[in-house]
Amino acid sequence: MKLLILNGPNLNLLGVREPEIYGKQNYSDLCQLIEAHAAELGVEVEVRQTNHEGVLVDWIQQARGQFDGIVLNPAAYTHTSIALLDAVAAAGLPTVEVHISDVRRREAFRQISYVRAACVATITGHGLHGYLEAMDVLIHLK
Ligand code: CA2
């Protein structure tokens, strides 16, 4: 089994600013946590981050036939992007939406998630551990 972990804009800044919202661990720590969990689960994993919406769309399209599931933190594009919703729906791969912070307890504009409609689950507010929980969800689907 091979999982694709996708991160949207500004998540490369983890640990650099706003530790009260996103924690003190940085993006490299996140990658290491994911890779260690993948090794425990005995699955392959690829972790990517981009600041560009179209790049996320390209990666989701290309995942079909290459990966068995996607963990997606679209960051701010969660709240704006119908293109990502369409890409996830078209890819036909089980996709779990993850948010580090608890978006349900934040601003009104963060209450909308377009991509959620095409996802098999959403994990929000569990910090970096949410990515590991999302991987667990995907491996138990098969
Ligand atoms: O809680 C999450 O994971 C979010 O997807 C993070 C996004 C935010 O727009 C979503 O509403 C919720 C923001 C990612 C930016 O991350 C930063 C981390 C450290 C410093 C600055 C930004």
PDB file of C-alpha atoms and ligand atoms in Angstrom:
ATOM      1  CA  MET A   1       0.000   0.000   0.000  1.00  0.00           C
ATOM      2  CA  LYS A   2       1.268   3.469  -0.883  1.00  0.00           C
ATOM      3  CA  LEU A   3      -0.112   6.670   0.643  1.00  0.00           C
ATOM      4  CA  LEU A   4       0.313  10.229  -0.617  1.00  0.00           C
ATOM      5  CA  ILE A   5       0.383  12.994   2.018  1.00  0.00           C
ATOM      6  CA  LEU A   6      -0.307  16.452   0.586  1.00  0.00           C
ATOM      7  CA  ASN A   7       0.108  19.778   2.355  1.00  0.00           C
ATOM      8  CA  GLY A   8      -1.073  23.136   1.092  1.00  0.00           C
ATOM      9  CA  PRO A   9       0.139  26.710   1.410  1.00  0.00           C
ATOM     10  CA  ASN A  10       2.242  27.940   4.320  1.00  0.00           C
ATOM     11  CA  LEU A  11       2.449  24.562   6.049  1.00  0.00           C
ATOM     12  CA  ASN A  12       6.199  24.730   5.362  1.00  0.00           C
ATOM     13  CA  LEU A  13       6.173  27.473   8.047  1.00  0.00           C
ATOM     14  CA  LEU A  14       5.098  25.082  10.799  1.00  0.00           C
ATOM     15  CA  GLY A  15       6.990  25.772  14.016  1.00  0.00           C
ATOM     16  CA  VAL A  16       8.216  29.124  12.724  1.00  0.00           C
ATOM     17  CA  ARG A  17       5.186  31.244  13.702  1.00  0.00           C
ATOM     18  CA  GLU A  18       1.860  30.831  15.524  1.00  0.00           C
ATOM     19  CA  PRO A  19       2.972  27.947  17.798  1.00  0.00           C
ATOM     20  CA  GLU A  20      -0.130  28.564  19.940  1.00  0.00           C
ATOM     21  CA  ILE A  21      -2.274  27.437  16.993  1.00  0.00           C
ATOM     22  CA  TYR A  22      -0.089  24.963  15.096  1.00  0.00           C
ATOM     23  CA  GLY A  23       2.367  23.762  17.750  1.00  0.00           C
ATOM     24  CA  LYS A  24       6.146  23.999  18.056  1.00  0.00           C
ATOM     25  CA  GLN A  25       7.127  21.175  15.736  1.00  0.00           C
ATOM     26  CA  ASN A  26       8.299  22.146  12.260  1.00  0.00           C
ATOM     27  CA  TYR A  27       7.564  20.738   8.812  1.00  0.00           C
ATOM     28  CA  SER A  28      10.577  18.461   8.928  1.00  0.00           C
ATOM     29  CA  ASP A  29       9.318  17.033  12.247  1.00  0.00           C
ATOM     30  CA  LEU A  30       5.950  16.380  10.589  1.00  0.00           C
ATOM     31  CA  CYS A  31       7.618  14.490   7.730  1.00  0.00           C
ATOM     32  CA  GLN A  32       9.622  12.403  10.192  1.00  0.00           C
ATOM     33  CA  LEU A  33       6.525  11.533  12.251  1.00  0.00           C
ATOM     34  CA  ILE A  34       4.674  10.447   9.113  1.00  0.00           C
ATOM     35  CA  GLU A  35       7.589   8.380   7.824  1.00  0.00           C
ATOM     36  CA  ALA A  36       8.063   6.660  11.195  1.00  0.00           C
ATOM     37  CA  HIS A  37       4.345   5.830  11.359  1.00  0.00           C
ATOM     38  CA  ALA A  38       4.399   4.483   7.804  1.00  0.00           C
ATOM     39  CA  ALA A  39       7.289   2.198   8.767  1.00  0.00           C
ATOM     40  CA  GLU A  40       5.308   0.935  11.791  1.00  0.00           C
ATOM     41  CA  LEU A  41       2.284   0.281   9.582  1.00  0.00           C
ATOM     42  CA  GLY A  42       4.398  -1.327   6.850  1.00  0.00           C
ATOM     43  CA  VAL A  43       3.169   1.039   4.143  1.00  0.00           C
ATOM     44  CA  GLU A  44       4.990   3.265   1.664  1.00  0.00           C
ATOM     45  CA  VAL A  45       4.486   6.984   1.963  1.00  0.00           C
ATOM     46  CA  GLU A  46       5.336  10.140   0.038  1.00  0.00           C
ATOM     47  CA  VAL A  47       5.007  13.554   1.729  1.00  0.00           C
ATOM     48  CA  ARG A  48       4.740  16.757  -0.316  1.00  0.00           C
ATOM     49  CA  GLN A  49       4.015  20.455   0.288  1.00  0.00           C
ATOM     50  CA  THR A  50       3.246  23.247  -2.145  1.00  0.00           C
ATOM     51  CA  ASN A  51       2.028  26.830  -1.953  1.00  0.00           C
ATOM     52  CA  HIS A  52       0.238  26.500  -5.309  1.00  0.00           C
ATOM     53  CA  GLU A  53      -3.353  25.353  -5.811  1.00  0.00           C
ATOM     54  CA  GLY A  54      -2.778  24.058  -9.349  1.00  0.00           C
ATOM     55  CA  VAL A  55       0.163  21.955  -8.197  1.00  0.00           C
ATOM     56  CA  LEU A  56      -2.112  20.272  -5.640  1.00  0.00           C
ATOM     57  CA  VAL A  57      -4.644  19.620  -8.426  1.00  0.00           C
ATOM     58  CA  ASP A  58      -1.883  18.120 -10.609  1.00  0.00           C
ATOM     59  CA  TRP A  59      -0.614  15.883  -7.787  1.00  0.00           C
ATOM     60  CA  ILE A  60      -4.138  14.646  -6.975  1.00  0.00           C
ATOM     61  CA  GLN A  61      -4.814  13.861 -10.648  1.00  0.00           C
ATOM     62  CA  GLN A  62      -1.488  12.045 -11.016  1.00  0.00           C
ATOM     63  CA  ALA A  63      -2.075   9.978  -7.852  1.00  0.00           C
ATOM     64  CA  ARG A  64      -4.614   7.753  -9.608  1.00  0.00           C
ATOM     65  CA  GLY A  65      -2.979   4.375 -10.246  1.00  0.00           C
ATOM     66  CA  GLN A  66       0.147   5.389  -8.284  1.00  0.00           C
ATOM     67  CA  PHE A  67      -1.231   5.576  -4.733  1.00  0.00           C
ATOM     68  CA  ASP A  68      -3.916   3.783  -2.721  1.00  0.00           C
ATOM     69  CA  GLY A  69      -5.070   6.772  -0.681  1.00  0.00           C
ATOM     70  CA  ILE A  70      -4.434  10.446   0.033  1.00  0.00           C
ATOM     71  CA  VAL A  71      -4.096  12.392   3.269  1.00  0.00           C
ATOM     72  CA  LEU A  72      -4.836  16.004   2.374  1.00  0.00           C
ATOM     73  CA  ASN A  73      -4.341  19.167   4.384  1.00  0.00           C
ATOM     74  CA  PRO A  74      -5.312  21.781   1.795  1.00  0.00           C
ATOM     75  CA  ALA A  75      -4.621  24.582   4.340  1.00  0.00           C
ATOM     76  CA  ALA A  76      -6.329  27.828   3.258  1.00  0.00           C
ATOM     77  CA  TYR A  77      -7.498  26.235  -0.020  1.00  0.00           C
ATOM     78  CA  THR A  78      -9.847  24.135   2.127  1.00  0.00           C
ATOM     79  CA  HIS A  79     -12.084  27.157   2.429  1.00  0.00           C
ATOM     80  CA  THR A  80     -11.914  28.411  -1.166  1.00  0.00           C
ATOM     81  CA  SER A  81     -11.187  25.677  -3.673  1.00  0.00           C
ATOM     82  CA  ILE A  82     -13.817  23.928  -5.759  1.00  0.00           C
ATOM     83  CA  ALA A  83     -10.920  22.869  -8.033  1.00  0.00           C
ATOM     84  CA  LEU A  84      -9.553  20.695  -5.221  1.00  0.00           C
ATOM     85  CA  LEU A  85     -13.006  19.238  -4.537  1.00  0.00           C
ATOM     86  CA  ASP A  86     -13.336  18.318  -8.215  1.00  0.00           C
ATOM     87  CA  ALA A  87      -9.820  16.846  -8.324  1.00  0.00           C
ATOM     88  CA  VAL A  88     -10.409  14.641  -5.267  1.00  0.00           C
ATOM     89  CA  ALA A  89     -13.782  13.483  -6.597  1.00  0.00           C
ATOM     90  CA  ALA A  90     -12.269  12.689 -10.002  1.00  0.00           C
ATOM     91  CA  ALA A  91      -9.243  10.856  -8.599  1.00  0.00           C
ATOM     92  CA  GLY A  92     -11.489   8.202  -7.086  1.00  0.00           C
ATOM     93  CA  LEU A  93      -8.975   7.532  -4.326  1.00  0.00           C
ATOM     94  CA  PRO A  94      -9.999   7.448  -0.660  1.00  0.00           C
ATOM     95  CA  THR A  95      -8.947  10.796   0.751  1.00  0.00           C
ATOM     96  CA  VAL A  96      -8.878  11.969   4.361  1.00  0.00           C
ATOM     97  CA  GLU A  97      -8.994  15.711   5.100  1.00  0.00           C
ATOM     98  CA  VAL A  98      -6.721  16.754   7.979  1.00  0.00           C
ATOM     99  CA  HIS A  99      -6.375  20.014   9.883  1.00  0.00           C
ATOM    100  CA  ILE A 100      -3.808  20.549  12.607  1.00  0.00           C
ATOM    101  CA  SER A 101      -5.886  23.170  14.378  1.00  0.00           C
ATOM    102  CA  ASP A 102      -9.524  22.760  15.336  1.00  0.00           C
ATOM    103  CA  VAL A 103     -11.050  24.728  12.482  1.00  0.00           C
ATOM    104  CA  ARG A 104     -14.525  24.218  14.001  1.00  0.00           C
ATOM    105  CA  ARG A 105     -13.513  26.551  16.852  1.00  0.00           C
ATOM    106  CA  ARG A 106     -11.936  29.238  14.675  1.00  0.00           C
ATOM    107  CA  GLU A 107     -13.191  32.039  12.403  1.00  0.00           C
ATOM    108  CA  ALA A 108     -16.463  31.781  10.458  1.00  0.00           C
ATOM    109  CA  PHE A 109     -14.595  31.660   7.129  1.00  0.00           C
ATOM    110  CA  ARG A 110     -12.864  28.455   8.246  1.00  0.00           C
ATOM    111  CA  GLN A 111     -16.204  26.666   8.768  1.00  0.00           C
ATOM    112  CA  ILE A 112     -16.538  26.019   5.034  1.00  0.00           C
ATOM    113  CA  SER A 113     -14.667  23.087   3.554  1.00  0.00           C
ATOM    114  CA  TYR A 114     -15.300  22.450  -0.134  1.00  0.00           C
ATOM    115  CA  VAL A 115     -13.071  19.383  -0.292  1.00  0.00           C
ATOM    116  CA  ARG A 116     -14.826  17.660   2.631  1.00  0.00           C
ATOM    117  CA  ALA A 117     -17.703  16.498   0.414  1.00  0.00           C
ATOM    118  CA  ALA A 118     -15.319  14.228  -1.522  1.00  0.00           C
ATOM    119  CA  CYS A 119     -13.414  12.886   1.509  1.00  0.00           C
ATOM    120  CA  VAL A 120     -14.063   9.663   3.420  1.00  0.00           C
ATOM    121  CA  ALA A 121     -13.224  11.314   6.759  1.00  0.00           C
ATOM    122  CA  THR A 122     -12.094  14.570   8.345  1.00  0.00           C
ATOM    123  CA  ILE A 123      -9.705  14.884  11.304  1.00  0.00           C
ATOM    124  CA  THR A 124      -9.442  18.315  12.831  1.00  0.00           C
ATOM    125  CA  GLY A 125      -7.721  19.692  15.914  1.00  0.00           C
ATOM    126  CA  HIS A 126      -5.530  16.703  16.790  1.00  0.00           C
ATOM    127  CA  GLY A 127      -2.279  18.468  15.961  1.00  0.00           C
ATOM    128  CA  LEU A 128       0.312  16.622  13.886  1.00  0.00           C
ATOM    129  CA  HIS A 129      -1.043  13.326  15.256  1.00  0.00           C
ATOM    130  CA  GLY A 130      -4.081  13.885  13.033  1.00  0.00           C
ATOM    131  CA  TYR A 131      -1.989  12.911  10.004  1.00  0.00           C
ATOM    132  CA  LEU A 132      -1.163   9.566  11.637  1.00  0.00           C
ATOM    133  CA  GLU A 133      -4.835   8.983  12.470  1.00  0.00           C
ATOM    134  CA  ALA A 134      -5.700   9.726   8.841  1.00  0.00           C
ATOM    135  CA  MET A 135      -3.180   7.105   7.689  1.00  0.00           C
ATOM    136  CA  ASP A 136      -4.807   4.617  10.089  1.00  0.00           C
ATOM    137  CA  VAL A 137      -8.225   5.383   8.590  1.00  0.00           C
ATOM    138  CA  LEU A 138      -6.906   4.701   5.074  1.00  0.00           C
ATOM    139  CA  ILE A 139      -5.188   1.420   5.880  1.00  0.00           C
ATOM    140  CA  HIS A 140      -8.324   0.096   7.587  1.00  0.00           C
ATOM    141  CA  LEU A 141     -10.482   0.769   4.529  1.00  0.00           C
ATOM    142  CA  LYS A 142      -8.980  -2.250   2.723  1.00  0.00           C
TER     143      LYS A 142
HETATM  144  O1  CA2 B   1      -5.276  23.695  10.890  1.00  0.00           O
HETATM  145  C1  CA2 B   1      -4.865  23.451   9.745  1.00  0.00           C
HETATM  146  O2  CA2 B   1      -4.170  22.476   9.469  1.00  0.00           O
HETATM  147  C2  CA2 B   1      -5.170  24.431   8.615  1.00  0.00           C
HETATM  148  O3  CA2 B   1      -5.407  23.685   7.431  1.00  0.00           O
HETATM  149  C3  CA2 B   1      -3.941  25.297   8.470  1.00  0.00           C
HETATM  150  C4  CA2 B   1      -4.107  26.432   7.477  1.00  0.00           C
HETATM  151  C5  CA2 B   1      -5.387  27.213   7.732  1.00  0.00           C
HETATM  152  O4  CA2 B   1      -5.588  28.165   6.688  1.00  0.00           O
HETATM  153  C6  CA2 B   1      -6.595  26.302   7.796  1.00  0.00           C
HETATM  154  O5  CA2 B   1      -7.738  27.086   8.092  1.00  0.00           O
HETATM  155  C7  CA2 B   1      -6.418  25.267   8.879  1.00  0.00           C
HETATM  156  C8  CA2 B   1      -2.922  27.405   7.580  1.00  0.00           C
HETATM  157  C9  CA2 B   1      -1.587  26.785   7.364  1.00  0.00           C
HETATM  158  C10 CA2 B   1      -0.529  27.792   7.677  1.00  0.00           C
HETATM  159  O6  CA2 B   1       0.305  27.253   8.649  1.00  0.00           O
HETATM  160  C11 CA2 B   1       1.151  28.070   9.312  1.00  0.00           C
HETATM  161  C12 CA2 B   1       1.935  27.474  10.255  1.00  0.00           C
HETATM  162  C13 CA2 B   1       2.817  28.253  10.988  1.00  0.00           C
HETATM  163  C14 CA2 B   1       2.914  29.616  10.744  1.00  0.00           C
HETATM  164  C15 CA2 B   1       2.112  30.195   9.805  1.00  0.00           C
HETATM  165  C16 CA2 B   1       1.234  29.417   9.067  1.00  0.00           C
END
